[in-house]
mmCIF file of C-alpha atoms in Angstrom:
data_model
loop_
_atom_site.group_PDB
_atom_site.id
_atom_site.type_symbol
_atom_site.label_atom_id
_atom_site.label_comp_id
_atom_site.label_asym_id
_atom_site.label_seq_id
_atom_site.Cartn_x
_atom_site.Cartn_y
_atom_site.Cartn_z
ATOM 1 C CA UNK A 1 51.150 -57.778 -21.543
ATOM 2 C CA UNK A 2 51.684 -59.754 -18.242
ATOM 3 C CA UNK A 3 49.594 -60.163 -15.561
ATOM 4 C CA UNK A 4 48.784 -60.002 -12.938
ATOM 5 C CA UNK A 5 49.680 -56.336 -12.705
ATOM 6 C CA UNK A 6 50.350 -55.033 -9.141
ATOM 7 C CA UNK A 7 50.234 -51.747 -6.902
ATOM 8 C CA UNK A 8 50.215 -50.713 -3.203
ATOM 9 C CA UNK A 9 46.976 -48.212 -2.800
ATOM 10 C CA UNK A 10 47.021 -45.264 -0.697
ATOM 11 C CA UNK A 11 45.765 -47.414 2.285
ATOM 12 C CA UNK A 12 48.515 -50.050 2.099
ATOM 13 C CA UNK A 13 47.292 -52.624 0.610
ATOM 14 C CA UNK A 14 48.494 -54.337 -1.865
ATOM 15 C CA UNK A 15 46.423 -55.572 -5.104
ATOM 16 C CA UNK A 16 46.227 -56.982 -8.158
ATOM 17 C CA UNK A 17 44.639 -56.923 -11.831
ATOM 18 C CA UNK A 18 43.904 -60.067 -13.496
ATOM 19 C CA UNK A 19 41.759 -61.273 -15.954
ATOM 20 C CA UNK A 20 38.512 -62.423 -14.201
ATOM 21 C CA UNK A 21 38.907 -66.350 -13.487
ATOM 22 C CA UNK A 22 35.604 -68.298 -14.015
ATOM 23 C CA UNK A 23 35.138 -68.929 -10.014
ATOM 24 C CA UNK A 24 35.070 -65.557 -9.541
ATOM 25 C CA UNK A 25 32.035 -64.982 -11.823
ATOM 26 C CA UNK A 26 29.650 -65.469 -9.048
ATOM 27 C CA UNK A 27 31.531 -62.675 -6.723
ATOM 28 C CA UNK A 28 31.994 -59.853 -9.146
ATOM 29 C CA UNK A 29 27.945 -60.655 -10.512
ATOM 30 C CA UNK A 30 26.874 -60.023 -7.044
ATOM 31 C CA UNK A 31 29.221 -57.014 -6.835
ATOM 32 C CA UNK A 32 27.032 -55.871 -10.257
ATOM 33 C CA UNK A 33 24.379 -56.141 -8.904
ATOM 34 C CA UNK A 34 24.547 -54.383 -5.698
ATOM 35 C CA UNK A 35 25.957 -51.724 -7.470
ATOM 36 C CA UNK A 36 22.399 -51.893 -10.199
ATOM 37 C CA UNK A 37 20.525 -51.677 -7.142
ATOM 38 C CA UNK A 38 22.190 -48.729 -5.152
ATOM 39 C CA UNK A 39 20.410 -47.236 -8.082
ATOM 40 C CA UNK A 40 23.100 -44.208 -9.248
ATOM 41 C CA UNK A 41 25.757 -45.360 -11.933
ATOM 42 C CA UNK A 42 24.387 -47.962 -13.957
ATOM 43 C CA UNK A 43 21.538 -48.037 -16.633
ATOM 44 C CA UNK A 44 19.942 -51.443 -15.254
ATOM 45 C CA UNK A 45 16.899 -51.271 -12.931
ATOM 46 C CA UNK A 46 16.782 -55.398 -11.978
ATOM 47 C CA UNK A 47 19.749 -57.167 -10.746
ATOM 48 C CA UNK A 48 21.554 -59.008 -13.443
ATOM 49 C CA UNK A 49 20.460 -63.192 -14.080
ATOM 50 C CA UNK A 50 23.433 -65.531 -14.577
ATOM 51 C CA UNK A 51 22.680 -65.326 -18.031
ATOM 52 C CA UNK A 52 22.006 -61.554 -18.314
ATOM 53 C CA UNK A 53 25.175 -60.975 -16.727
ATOM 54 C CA UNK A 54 27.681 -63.135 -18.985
ATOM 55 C CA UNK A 55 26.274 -61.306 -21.902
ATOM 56 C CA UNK A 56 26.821 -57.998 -20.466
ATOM 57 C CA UNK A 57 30.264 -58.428 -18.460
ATOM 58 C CA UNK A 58 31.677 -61.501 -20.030
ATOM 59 C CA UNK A 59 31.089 -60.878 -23.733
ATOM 60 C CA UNK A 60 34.980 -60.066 -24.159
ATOM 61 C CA UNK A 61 37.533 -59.191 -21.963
ATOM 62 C CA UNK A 62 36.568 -59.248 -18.332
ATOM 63 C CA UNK A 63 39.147 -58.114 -15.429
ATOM 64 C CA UNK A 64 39.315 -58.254 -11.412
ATOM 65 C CA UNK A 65 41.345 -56.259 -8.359
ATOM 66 C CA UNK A 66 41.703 -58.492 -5.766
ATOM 67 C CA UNK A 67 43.504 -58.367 -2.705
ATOM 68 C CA UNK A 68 46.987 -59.812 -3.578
ATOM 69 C CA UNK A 69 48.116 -61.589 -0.650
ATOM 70 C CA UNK A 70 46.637 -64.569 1.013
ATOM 71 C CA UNK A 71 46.153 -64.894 4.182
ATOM 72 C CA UNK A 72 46.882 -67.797 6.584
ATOM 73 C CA UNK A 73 43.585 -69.926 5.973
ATOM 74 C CA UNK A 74 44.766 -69.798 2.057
ATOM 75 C CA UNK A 75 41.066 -68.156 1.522
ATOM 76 C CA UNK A 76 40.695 -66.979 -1.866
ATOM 77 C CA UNK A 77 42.087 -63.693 -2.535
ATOM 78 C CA UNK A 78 38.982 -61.108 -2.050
ATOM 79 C CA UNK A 79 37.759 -59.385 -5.290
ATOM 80 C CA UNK A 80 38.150 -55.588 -4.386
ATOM 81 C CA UNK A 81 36.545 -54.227 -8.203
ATOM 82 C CA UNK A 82 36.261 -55.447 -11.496
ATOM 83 C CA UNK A 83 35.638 -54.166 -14.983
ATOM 84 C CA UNK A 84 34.883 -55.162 -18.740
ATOM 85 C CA UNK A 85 36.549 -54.201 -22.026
ATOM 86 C CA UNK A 86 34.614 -54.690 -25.585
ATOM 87 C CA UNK A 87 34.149 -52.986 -28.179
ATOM 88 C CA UNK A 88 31.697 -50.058 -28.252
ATOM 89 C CA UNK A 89 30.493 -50.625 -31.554
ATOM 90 C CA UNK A 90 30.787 -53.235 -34.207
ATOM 91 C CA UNK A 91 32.680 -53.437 -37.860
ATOM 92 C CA UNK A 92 34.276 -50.793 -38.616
ATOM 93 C CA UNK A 93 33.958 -49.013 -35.477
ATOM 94 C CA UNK A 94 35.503 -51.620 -33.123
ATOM 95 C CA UNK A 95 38.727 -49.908 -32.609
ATOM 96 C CA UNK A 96 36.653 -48.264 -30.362
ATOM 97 C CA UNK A 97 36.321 -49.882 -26.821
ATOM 98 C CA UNK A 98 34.139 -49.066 -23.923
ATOM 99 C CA UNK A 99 34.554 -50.432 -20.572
ATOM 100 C CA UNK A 100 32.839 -50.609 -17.319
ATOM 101 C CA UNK A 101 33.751 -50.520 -13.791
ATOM 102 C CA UNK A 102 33.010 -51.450 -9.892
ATOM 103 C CA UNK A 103 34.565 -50.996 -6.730
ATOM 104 C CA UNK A 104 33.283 -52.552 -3.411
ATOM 105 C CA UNK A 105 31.337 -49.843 -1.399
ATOM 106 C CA UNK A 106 33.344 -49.987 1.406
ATOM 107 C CA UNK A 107 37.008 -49.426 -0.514
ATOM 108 C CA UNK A 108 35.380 -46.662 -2.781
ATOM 109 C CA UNK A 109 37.669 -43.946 -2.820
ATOM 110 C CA UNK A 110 40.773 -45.915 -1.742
ATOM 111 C CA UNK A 111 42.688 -45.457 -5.476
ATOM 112 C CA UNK A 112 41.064 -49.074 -6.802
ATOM 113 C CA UNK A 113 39.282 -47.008 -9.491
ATOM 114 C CA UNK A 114 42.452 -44.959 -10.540
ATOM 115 C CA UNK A 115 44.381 -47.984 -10.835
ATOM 116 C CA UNK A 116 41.386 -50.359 -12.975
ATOM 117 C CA UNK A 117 41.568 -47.266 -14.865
ATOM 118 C CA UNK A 118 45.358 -46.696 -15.419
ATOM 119 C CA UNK A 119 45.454 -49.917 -16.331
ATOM 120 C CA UNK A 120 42.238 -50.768 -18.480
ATOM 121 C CA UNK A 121 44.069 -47.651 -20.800
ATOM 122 C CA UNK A 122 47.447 -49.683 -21.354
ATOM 123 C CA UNK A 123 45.854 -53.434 -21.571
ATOM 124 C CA UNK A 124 42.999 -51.220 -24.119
ATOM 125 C CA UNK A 125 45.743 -49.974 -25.949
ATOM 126 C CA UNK A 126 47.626 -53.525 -25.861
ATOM 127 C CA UNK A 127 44.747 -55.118 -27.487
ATOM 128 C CA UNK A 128 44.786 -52.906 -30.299
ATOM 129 C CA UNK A 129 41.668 -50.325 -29.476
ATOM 130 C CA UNK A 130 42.696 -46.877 -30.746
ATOM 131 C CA UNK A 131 40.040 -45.269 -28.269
ATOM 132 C CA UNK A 132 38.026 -45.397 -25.470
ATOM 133 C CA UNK A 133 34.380 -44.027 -25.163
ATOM 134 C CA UNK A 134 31.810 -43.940 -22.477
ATOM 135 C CA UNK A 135 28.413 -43.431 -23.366
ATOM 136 C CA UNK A 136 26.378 -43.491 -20.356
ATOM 137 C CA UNK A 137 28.284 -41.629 -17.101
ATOM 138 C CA UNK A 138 25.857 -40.034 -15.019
ATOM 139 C CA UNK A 139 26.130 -36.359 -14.070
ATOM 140 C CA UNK A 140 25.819 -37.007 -11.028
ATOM 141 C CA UNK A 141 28.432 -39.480 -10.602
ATOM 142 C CA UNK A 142 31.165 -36.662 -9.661
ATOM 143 C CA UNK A 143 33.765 -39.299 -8.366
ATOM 144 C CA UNK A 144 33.773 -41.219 -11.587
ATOM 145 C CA UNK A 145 33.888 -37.949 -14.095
ATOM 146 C CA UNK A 146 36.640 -36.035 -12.113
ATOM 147 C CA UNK A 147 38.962 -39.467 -12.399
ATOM 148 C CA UNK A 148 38.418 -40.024 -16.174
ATOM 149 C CA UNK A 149 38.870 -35.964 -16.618
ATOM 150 C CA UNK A 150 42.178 -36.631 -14.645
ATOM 151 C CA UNK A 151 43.266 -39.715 -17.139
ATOM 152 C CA UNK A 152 42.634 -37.510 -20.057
ATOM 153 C CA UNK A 153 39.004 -37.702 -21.239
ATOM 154 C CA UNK A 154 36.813 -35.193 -22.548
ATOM 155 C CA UNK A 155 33.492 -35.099 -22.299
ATOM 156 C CA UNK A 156 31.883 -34.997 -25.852
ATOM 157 C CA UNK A 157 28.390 -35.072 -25.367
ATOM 158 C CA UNK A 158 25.545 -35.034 -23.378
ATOM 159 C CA UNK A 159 21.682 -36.827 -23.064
ATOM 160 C CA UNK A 160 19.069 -34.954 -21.454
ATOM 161 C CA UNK A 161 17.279 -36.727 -18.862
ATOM 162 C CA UNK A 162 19.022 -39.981 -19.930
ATOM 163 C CA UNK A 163 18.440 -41.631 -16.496
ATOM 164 C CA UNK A 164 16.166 -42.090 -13.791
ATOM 165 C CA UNK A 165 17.695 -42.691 -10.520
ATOM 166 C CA UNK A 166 16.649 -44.834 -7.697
ATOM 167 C CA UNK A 167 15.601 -41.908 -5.462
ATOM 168 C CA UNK A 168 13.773 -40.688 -8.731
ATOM 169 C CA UNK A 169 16.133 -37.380 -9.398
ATOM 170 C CA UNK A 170 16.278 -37.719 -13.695
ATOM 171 C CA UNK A 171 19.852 -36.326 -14.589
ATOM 172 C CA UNK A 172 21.740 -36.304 -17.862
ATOM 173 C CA UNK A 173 24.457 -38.551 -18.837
ATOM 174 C CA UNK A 174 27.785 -37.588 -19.899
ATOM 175 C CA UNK A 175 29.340 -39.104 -23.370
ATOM 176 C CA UNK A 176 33.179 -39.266 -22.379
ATOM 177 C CA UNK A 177 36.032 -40.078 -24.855
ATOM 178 C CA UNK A 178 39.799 -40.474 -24.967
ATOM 179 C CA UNK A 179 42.532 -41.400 -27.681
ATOM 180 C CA UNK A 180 44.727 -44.098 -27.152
ATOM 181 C CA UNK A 181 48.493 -43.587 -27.945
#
């Protein structure tokens, strides 16, 4: 599969996946982490170490959006969202992956998610995983199940009062799942 793979989002802009380069470590950790403590998607309660965070994120195959041109001042190309892809389980379960994924508050709901996802299901597939399976997606994360729904997932389980919120609402989490072709 090549990369980087491109597309012009609803708003114009033009971006990119990659695989995560190691300078950009830093930015997508902090992008983690503000995401941890809004407190609403993730299971963590603490913002992620340096350490913490390479064995979470980093432990495979680690991927970034960024903003694919470059401006005048050749600044680095700003990372837009990111996401992991592992295996869910070990053995003789790791044909099936799970991934996870962030967008920058202030582009949320600008088509960076549909793409990440689009894509994470042909570079999954690419690498050989068979399926895909989320085990933790909050009920209350509306924006997140309604986009895997519309890429073909089907929710397969549920947790009662799997997760405590920031604002301290407990909700259940969603299992999803979804072949690979």
């Amino acid at each position: 599969m090549d990369f980087p793979i491109f597309r012009v989002l609803k708003n114009g802009i033009q971006v990119e996946i990659d695989y995560m380069h190691p300078q950009e470590e830093e930015t997508v950790r902090a992008l983690l982490n503000s995401v941890i403590v809004e407190g609403k998607t993730y299971p963590q309660k603490q913002p992620l170490s340096q350490t913490e965070f390479s064995s979470y994120w980093l432990s495979k195959d680690a991927f970034v959006v960024r903003a694919s041109t470059v401006d005048a001042t050749q600044k680095p190309k700003e990372i837009l969202g990111a996401f992991y892809l592992k295996p869910n389980f070990p053995g003789r379960c790791s044909h099936i992956c799970n991934a996870g994924f962030i967008v920058q508050p202030r582009l949320r709901g600008q088509g960076i998610g549909r793409f990440m996802g689009e894509a994470m299901l042909l570079i999954a597939a690419n690498l050989g995983y068979e399926a895909v399976m989320f085990n933790l997606v909050f009920e209350t994360n509306i924006a997140s199940i309604t986009l895997w729904q519309s890429l073909g997932f089907e929710i397969v389980g549920r947790i009662p009062r799997a997760a405590k919120l920031e604002n301290g609402q407990v909700v259940e989490a969603l299992i999803l799942y979804r072949t690979l072709p």
